[in-house]
Coordinates of C-alpha atoms and ligand atoms in Angstrom, one line a residue:
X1 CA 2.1 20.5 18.1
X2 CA 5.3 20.0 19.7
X3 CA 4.0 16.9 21.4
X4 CA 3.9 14.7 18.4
X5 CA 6.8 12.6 19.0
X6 CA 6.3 9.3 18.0
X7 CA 5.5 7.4 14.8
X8 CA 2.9 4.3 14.5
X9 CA 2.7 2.6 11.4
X10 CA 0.2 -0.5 10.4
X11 CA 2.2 -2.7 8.2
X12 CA 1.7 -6.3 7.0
X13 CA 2.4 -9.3 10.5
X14 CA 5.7 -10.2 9.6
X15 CA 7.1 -7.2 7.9
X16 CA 8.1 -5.1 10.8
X17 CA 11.5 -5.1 10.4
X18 CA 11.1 -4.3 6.9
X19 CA 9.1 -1.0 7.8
X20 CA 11.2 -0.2 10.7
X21 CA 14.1 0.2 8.3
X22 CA 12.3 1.8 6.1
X23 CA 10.6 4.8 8.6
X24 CA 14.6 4.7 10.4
X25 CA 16.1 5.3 6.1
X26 CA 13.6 7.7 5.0
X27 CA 13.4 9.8 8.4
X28 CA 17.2 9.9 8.5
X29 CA 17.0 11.5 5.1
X30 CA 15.0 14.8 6.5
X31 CA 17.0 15.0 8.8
X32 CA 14.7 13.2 11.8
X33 CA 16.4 10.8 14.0
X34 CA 15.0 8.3 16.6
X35 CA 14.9 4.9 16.3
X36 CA 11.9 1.9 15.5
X37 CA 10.2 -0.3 18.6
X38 CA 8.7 -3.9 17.6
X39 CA 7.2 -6.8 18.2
X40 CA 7.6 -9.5 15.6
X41 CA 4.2 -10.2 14.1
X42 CA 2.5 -7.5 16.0
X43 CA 1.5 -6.0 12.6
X44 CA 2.9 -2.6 13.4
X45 CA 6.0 -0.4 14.1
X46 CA 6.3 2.5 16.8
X47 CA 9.3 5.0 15.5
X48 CA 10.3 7.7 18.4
X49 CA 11.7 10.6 17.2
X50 CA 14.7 11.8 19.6
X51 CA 13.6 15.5 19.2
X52 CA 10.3 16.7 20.4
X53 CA 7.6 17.2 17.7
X54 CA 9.7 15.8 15.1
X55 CA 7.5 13.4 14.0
X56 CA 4.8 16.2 12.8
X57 CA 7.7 17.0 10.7
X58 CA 8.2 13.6 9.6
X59 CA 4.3 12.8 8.9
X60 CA 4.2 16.2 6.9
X61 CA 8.0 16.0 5.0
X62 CA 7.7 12.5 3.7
X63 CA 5.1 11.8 1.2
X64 CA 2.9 8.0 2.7
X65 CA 2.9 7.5 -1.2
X66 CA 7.2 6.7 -1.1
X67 CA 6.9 4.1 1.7
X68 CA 6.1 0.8 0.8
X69 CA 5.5 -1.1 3.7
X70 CA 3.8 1.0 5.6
X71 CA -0.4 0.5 5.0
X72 CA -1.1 3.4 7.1
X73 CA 0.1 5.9 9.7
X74 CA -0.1 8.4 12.3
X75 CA 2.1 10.9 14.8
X76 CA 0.7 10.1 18.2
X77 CA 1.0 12.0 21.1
X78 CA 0.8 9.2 23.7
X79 CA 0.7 5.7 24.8
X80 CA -2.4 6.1 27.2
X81 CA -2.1 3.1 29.8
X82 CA -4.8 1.7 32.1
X83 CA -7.4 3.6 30.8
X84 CA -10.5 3.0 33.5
X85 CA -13.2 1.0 31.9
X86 CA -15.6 3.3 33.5
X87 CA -14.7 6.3 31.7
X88 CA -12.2 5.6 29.4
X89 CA -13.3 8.9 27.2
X90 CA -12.1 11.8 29.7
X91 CA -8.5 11.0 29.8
X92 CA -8.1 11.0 25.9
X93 CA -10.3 14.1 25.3
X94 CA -7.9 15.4 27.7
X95 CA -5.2 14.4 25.0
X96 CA -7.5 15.5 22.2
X97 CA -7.5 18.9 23.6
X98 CA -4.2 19.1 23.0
X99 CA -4.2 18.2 19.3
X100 CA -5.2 19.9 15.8
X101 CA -8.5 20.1 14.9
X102 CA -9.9 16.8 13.4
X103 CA -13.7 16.5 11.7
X104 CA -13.5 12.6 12.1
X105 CA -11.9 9.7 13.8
X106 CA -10.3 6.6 12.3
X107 CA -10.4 3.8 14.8
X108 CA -7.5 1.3 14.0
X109 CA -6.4 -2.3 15.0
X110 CA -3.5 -4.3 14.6
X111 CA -3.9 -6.5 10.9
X112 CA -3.2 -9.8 13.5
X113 CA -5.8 -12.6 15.4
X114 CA -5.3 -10.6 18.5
X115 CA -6.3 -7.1 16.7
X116 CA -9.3 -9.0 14.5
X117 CA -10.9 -9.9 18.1
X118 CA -10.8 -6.6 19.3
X119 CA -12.8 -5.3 16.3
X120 CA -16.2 -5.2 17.8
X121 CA -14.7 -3.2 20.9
X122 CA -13.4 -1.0 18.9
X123 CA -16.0 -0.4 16.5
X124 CA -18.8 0.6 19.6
X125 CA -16.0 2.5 21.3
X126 CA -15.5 4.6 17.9
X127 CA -18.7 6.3 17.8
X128 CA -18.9 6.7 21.5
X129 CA -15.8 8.5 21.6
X130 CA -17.0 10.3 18.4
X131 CA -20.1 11.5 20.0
X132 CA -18.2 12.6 23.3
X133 CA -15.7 14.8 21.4
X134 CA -18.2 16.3 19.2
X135 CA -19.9 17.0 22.8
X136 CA -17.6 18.8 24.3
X137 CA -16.5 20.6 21.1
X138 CA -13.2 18.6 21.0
X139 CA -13.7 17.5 17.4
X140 CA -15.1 19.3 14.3
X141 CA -18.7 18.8 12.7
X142 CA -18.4 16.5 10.2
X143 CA -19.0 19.2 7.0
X144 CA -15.9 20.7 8.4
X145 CA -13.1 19.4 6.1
X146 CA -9.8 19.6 8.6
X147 CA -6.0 18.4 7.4
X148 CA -5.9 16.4 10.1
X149 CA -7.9 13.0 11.2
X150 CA -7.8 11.8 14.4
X151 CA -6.2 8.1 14.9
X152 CA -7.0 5.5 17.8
X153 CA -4.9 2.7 17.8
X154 CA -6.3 0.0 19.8
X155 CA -4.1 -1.8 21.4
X156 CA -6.4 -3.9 24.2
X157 CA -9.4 -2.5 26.5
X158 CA -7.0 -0.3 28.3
X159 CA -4.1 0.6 26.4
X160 CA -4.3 2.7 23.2
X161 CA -2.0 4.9 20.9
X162 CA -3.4 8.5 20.2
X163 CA -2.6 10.1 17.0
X164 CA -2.7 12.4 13.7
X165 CA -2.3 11.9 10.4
X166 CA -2.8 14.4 7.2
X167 CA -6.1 13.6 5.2
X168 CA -4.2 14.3 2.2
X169 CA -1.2 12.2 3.5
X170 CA -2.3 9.1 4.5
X171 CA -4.4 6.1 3.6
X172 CA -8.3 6.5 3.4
X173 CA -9.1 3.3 4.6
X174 CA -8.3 2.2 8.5
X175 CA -5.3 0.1 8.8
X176 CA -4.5 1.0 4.7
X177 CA -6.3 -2.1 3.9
X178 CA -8.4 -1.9 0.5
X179 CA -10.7 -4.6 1.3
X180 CA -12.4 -6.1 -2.4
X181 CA -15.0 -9.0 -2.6
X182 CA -13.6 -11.3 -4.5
X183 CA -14.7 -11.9 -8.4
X184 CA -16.3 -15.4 -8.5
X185 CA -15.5 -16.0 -12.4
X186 CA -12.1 -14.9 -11.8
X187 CA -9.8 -17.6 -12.2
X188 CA -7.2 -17.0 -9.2
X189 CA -7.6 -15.1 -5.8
X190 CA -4.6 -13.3 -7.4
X191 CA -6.7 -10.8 -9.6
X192 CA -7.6 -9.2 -6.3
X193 CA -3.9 -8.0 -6.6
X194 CA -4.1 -6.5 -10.1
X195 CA -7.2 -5.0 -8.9
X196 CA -6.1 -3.7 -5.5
X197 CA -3.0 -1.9 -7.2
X198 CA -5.1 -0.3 -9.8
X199 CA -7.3 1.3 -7.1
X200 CA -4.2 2.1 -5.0
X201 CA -1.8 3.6 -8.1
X202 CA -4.0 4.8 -10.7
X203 CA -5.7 8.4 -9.5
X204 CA -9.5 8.7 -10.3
X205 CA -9.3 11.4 -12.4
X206 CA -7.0 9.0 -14.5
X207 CA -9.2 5.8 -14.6
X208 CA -10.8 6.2 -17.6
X209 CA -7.4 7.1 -19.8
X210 CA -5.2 4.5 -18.8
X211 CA -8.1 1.6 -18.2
X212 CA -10.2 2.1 -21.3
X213 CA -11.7 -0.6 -23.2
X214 CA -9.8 -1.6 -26.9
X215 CA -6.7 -1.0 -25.3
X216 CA -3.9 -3.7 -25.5
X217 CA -2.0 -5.8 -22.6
X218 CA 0.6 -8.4 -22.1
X219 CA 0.5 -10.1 -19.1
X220 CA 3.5 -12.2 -18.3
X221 CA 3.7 -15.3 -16.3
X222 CA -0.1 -15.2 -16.7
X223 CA -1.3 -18.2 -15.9
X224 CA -4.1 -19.8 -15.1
X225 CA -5.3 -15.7 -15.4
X226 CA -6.2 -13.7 -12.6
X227 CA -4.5 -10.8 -14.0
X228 CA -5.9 -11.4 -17.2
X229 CA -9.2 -11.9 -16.0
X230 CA -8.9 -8.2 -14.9
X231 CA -7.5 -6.9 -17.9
X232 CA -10.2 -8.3 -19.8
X233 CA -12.9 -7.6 -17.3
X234 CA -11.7 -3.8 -18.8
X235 CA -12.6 -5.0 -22.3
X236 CA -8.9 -5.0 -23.1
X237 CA -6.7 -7.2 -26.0
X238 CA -4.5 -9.0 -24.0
X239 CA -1.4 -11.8 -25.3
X240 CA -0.9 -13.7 -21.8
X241 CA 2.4 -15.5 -21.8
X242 CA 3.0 -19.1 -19.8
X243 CA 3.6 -21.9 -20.6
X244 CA 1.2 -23.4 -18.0
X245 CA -2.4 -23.8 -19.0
X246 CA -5.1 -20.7 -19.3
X247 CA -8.5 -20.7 -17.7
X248 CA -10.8 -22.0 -20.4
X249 CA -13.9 -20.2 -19.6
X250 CA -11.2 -16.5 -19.9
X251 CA -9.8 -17.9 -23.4
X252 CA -13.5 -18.2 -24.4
X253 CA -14.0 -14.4 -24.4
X254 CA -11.7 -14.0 -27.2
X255 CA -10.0 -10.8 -25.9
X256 CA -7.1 -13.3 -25.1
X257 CA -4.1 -14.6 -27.1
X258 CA -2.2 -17.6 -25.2
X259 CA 1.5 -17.8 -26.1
X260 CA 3.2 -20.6 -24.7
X261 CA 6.8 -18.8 -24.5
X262 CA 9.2 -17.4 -21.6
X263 CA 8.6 -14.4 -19.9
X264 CA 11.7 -13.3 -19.8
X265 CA 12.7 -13.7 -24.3
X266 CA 9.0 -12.5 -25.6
X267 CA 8.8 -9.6 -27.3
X268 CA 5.8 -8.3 -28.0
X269 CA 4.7 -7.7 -31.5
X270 CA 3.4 -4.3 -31.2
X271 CA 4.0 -2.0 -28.0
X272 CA 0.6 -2.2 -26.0
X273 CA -0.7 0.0 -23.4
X274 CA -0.4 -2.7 -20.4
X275 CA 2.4 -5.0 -19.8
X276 CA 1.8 -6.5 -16.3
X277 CA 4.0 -9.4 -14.8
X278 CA 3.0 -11.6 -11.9
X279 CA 6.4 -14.1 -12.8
X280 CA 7.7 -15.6 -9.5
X281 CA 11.5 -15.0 -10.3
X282 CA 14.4 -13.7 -8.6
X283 CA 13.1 -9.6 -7.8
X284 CA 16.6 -8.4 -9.7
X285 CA 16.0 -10.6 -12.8
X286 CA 11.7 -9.1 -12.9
X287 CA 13.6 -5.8 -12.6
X288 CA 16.2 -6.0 -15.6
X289 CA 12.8 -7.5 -17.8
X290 CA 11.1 -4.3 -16.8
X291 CA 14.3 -2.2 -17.4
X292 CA 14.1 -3.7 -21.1
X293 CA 10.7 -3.3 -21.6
X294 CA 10.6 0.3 -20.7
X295 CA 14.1 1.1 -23.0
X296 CA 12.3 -0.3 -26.0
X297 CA 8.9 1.2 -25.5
X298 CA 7.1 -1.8 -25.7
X299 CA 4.4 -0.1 -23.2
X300 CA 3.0 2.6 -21.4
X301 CA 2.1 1.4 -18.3
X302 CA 3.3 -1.2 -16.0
X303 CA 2.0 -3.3 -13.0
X304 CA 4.9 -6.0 -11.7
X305 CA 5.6 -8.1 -8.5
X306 CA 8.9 -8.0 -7.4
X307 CA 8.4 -11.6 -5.3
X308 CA 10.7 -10.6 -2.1
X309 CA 14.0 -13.5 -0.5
X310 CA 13.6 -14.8 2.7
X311 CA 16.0 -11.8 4.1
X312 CA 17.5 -8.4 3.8
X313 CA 14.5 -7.7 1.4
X314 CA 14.0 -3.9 2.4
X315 CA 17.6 -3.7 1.0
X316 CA 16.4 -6.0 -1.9
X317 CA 13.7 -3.7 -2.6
X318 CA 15.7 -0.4 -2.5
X319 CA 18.1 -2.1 -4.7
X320 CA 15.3 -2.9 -7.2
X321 CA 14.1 0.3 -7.6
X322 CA 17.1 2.5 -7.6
X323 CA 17.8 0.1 -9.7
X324 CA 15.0 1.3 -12.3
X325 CA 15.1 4.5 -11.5
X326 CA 18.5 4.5 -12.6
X327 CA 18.5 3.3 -16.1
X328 CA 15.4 5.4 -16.6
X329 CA 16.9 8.7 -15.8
X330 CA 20.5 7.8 -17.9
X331 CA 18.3 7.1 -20.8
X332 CA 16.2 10.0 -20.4
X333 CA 12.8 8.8 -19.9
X334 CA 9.7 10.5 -18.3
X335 CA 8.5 8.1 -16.1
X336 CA 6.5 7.3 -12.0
X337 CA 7.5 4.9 -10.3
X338 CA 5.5 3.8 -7.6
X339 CA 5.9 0.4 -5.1
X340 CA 3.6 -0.9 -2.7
X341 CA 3.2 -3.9 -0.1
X342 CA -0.2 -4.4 -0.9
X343 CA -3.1 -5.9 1.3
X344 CA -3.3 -9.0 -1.1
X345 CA 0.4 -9.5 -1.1
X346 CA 1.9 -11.6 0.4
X347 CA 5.5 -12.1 0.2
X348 CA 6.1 -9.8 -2.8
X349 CA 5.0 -6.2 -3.6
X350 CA 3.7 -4.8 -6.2
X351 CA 5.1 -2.1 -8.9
X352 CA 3.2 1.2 -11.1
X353 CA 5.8 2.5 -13.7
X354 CA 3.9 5.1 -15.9
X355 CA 5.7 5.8 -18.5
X356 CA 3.5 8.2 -19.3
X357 CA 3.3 10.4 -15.9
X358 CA 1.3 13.5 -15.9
X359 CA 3.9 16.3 -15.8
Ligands
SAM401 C1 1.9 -16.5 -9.5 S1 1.6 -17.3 -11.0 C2 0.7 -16.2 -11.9 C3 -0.7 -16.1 -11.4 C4 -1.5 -15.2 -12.4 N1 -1.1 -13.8 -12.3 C5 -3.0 -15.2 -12.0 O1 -3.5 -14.2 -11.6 O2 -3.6 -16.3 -12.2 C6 3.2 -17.3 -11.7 C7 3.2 -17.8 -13.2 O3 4.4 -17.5 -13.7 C8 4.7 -18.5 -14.7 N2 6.1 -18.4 -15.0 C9 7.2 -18.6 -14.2 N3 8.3 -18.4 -14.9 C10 8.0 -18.0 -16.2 C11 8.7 -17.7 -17.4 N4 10.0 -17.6 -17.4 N5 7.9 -17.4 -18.5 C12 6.6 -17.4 -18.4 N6 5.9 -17.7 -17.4 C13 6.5 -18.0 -16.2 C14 4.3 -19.8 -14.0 O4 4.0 -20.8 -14.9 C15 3.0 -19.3 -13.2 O5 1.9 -19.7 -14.0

């Protein structure tokens, strides 16, 4: 697969430069050089690797998981350039050929106006080219499980990237975006955030231990309840601290204790399974509250925005959580740390710390 030189990654329009240094930091650390290609607001980053095939070793070294900007990604064999609208198939089965097995095909866009309109395109083009590869053999039937799924990155009716990406290592859903119908009695489109990070963070096979009804919360800058909303929606106790008003409809349920206090002094009075904290503050202040919470094991579980500045925030964020990690590990506590750029983010991401990891 020595062909497999060159990175794509989907990320949010606006956040290139924040995934470029990310994919340029986190390649440099295995050992893969090559350097990031972008437009601004094109919604994605192209990475080539200076050595041939290196970013196979990239897209199978680094875990998708550790990159937080990136919403999905692939190791692409080729640009392929005024591709004949006649036959726009033969020239990438020719590619195809060329690549590992795949059982399916991921058809992707850019997450911007431009790759919206080319949806349709791309949707009828998907199955065509699906049914052609099958055809000639070129891709797997679809009982076979393969490691690898094949990407197609849309870029207009001619021009297309070509790629791979590990099953096991890479988002399930085209572009990484988690798309989720918004609740109608929740109070804020933020719940969509709590929600999307519990389907992103929390494993399956975990769901049911750490989002179990009777269990307790705090949510923190909580108003007027998205979060809370969500919490409760999982039949949970939750104390929701702001000093803004609560949605009355959510205080109705009686799961929900309002305290009007600050964030950033409440203590809880008994540690609780959830703390989550939605507080638009400076990222390094939300990061010494978590620090504190997690030293005096007031919870198990955490879910937290770190709201991002105008600039250097890839350096922010890598401050942040080394940050975390460090007082963690000096106190000797077990923990899983995990940060995301969410699709319902916007300029913040969003934080897992388990303090109760698996192994
Ligand atoms: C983005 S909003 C939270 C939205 C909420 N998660 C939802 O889903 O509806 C941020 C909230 O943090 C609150 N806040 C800001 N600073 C705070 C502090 N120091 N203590 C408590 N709440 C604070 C604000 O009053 C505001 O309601």
């Amino acid at each position: 697969m020595s062909e497999l030189n060159t990175l794509l990654l989907h990320c949010r329009s606006g956040f290139e430069k924040e995934c470029a240094a990310e994919i340029t930091t986190r390649c440099a650390e295995i050992g893969v050089y090559g350097y990031p290609q972008f437009e601004p607001a094109q919604g994605y980053v192209i990475y080539h690797c200076h050595e041939p095939g290196t970013a196979e070793v990239a897209i199978r070294k680094l875990r998708f998981r550790d990159l937080v900007f990136a919403r999905q990604w692939s190791a692409c064999v080729a640009r392929l350039e005024r591709l004949p609208s006649a036959d726009r198939i033969t020239p990438i089965a020719e590619q195809v050929a060329k690549m590992p097995s795949c059982s399916e095909v991921m058809i992707e866009v850019a997450d911007t106006t431009e790759g919206r309109e080319l949806q349709g395109f791309a949707r009828k083009f998907s199955s065509a080219l699906a049914q052609a590869l099958r055809q000639q053999s070129l891709l797997l039937p679809r009982k076979q499980r393969s490691q690898w799924r094949l990407h197609v990155m849309v870029i207009d009716g001619k021009t297309l990237w070509l790629g791979v990406a590990p099953v096991a290592n890479s988002s399930p859903h085209p572009m990484g975006i988690q798309r989720l119908k918004f609740p109608a009695a929740a109070p804020s489109r933020s719940t969509l955030k709590l929600e999307e990070a519990w389907h992103y963070f929390i494993p399956k096979r975990r769901r049911d231990e750490l989002l179990a009804g009777g269990m307790t919360a705090v949510d923190l800058g909580a108003a007027p309840g998205g979060w809370t909303w969500q919490l409760v929606n999982q039949h949970m106790f939750v104390i929701a601290v702001d000093n803004g008003p609560m949605n009355e409809d959510l205080m109705e349920s009686g799961q929900v204790e309002h305290r009007r206090e600050d964030a950033f002094t409440f203590a809880p009075p008994k540690p609780v399974d959830w703390m989550v904290c939605d507080v638009v503050d400076k990222p390094a202040r939300v990061t010494e509250l978590v620090v504190h919470w997690a030293l005096n094991g007031w919870c198990r579980n955490a879910i937290f925005n770190l709201k991002l500045p105008m600039k250097q925030r890839f350096d922010e964020v890598e401050d942040c959580l080394g940050r975390l990690r460090g007082e963690l590990a000096s106190a000797g506590i077990a923990y899983r740390l995990e940060a995301r750029h969410l699709y319902h983010d916007r300029e913040e991401i969003t934080c897992w710390l388990s303090l109760t990891p698996e192994n």
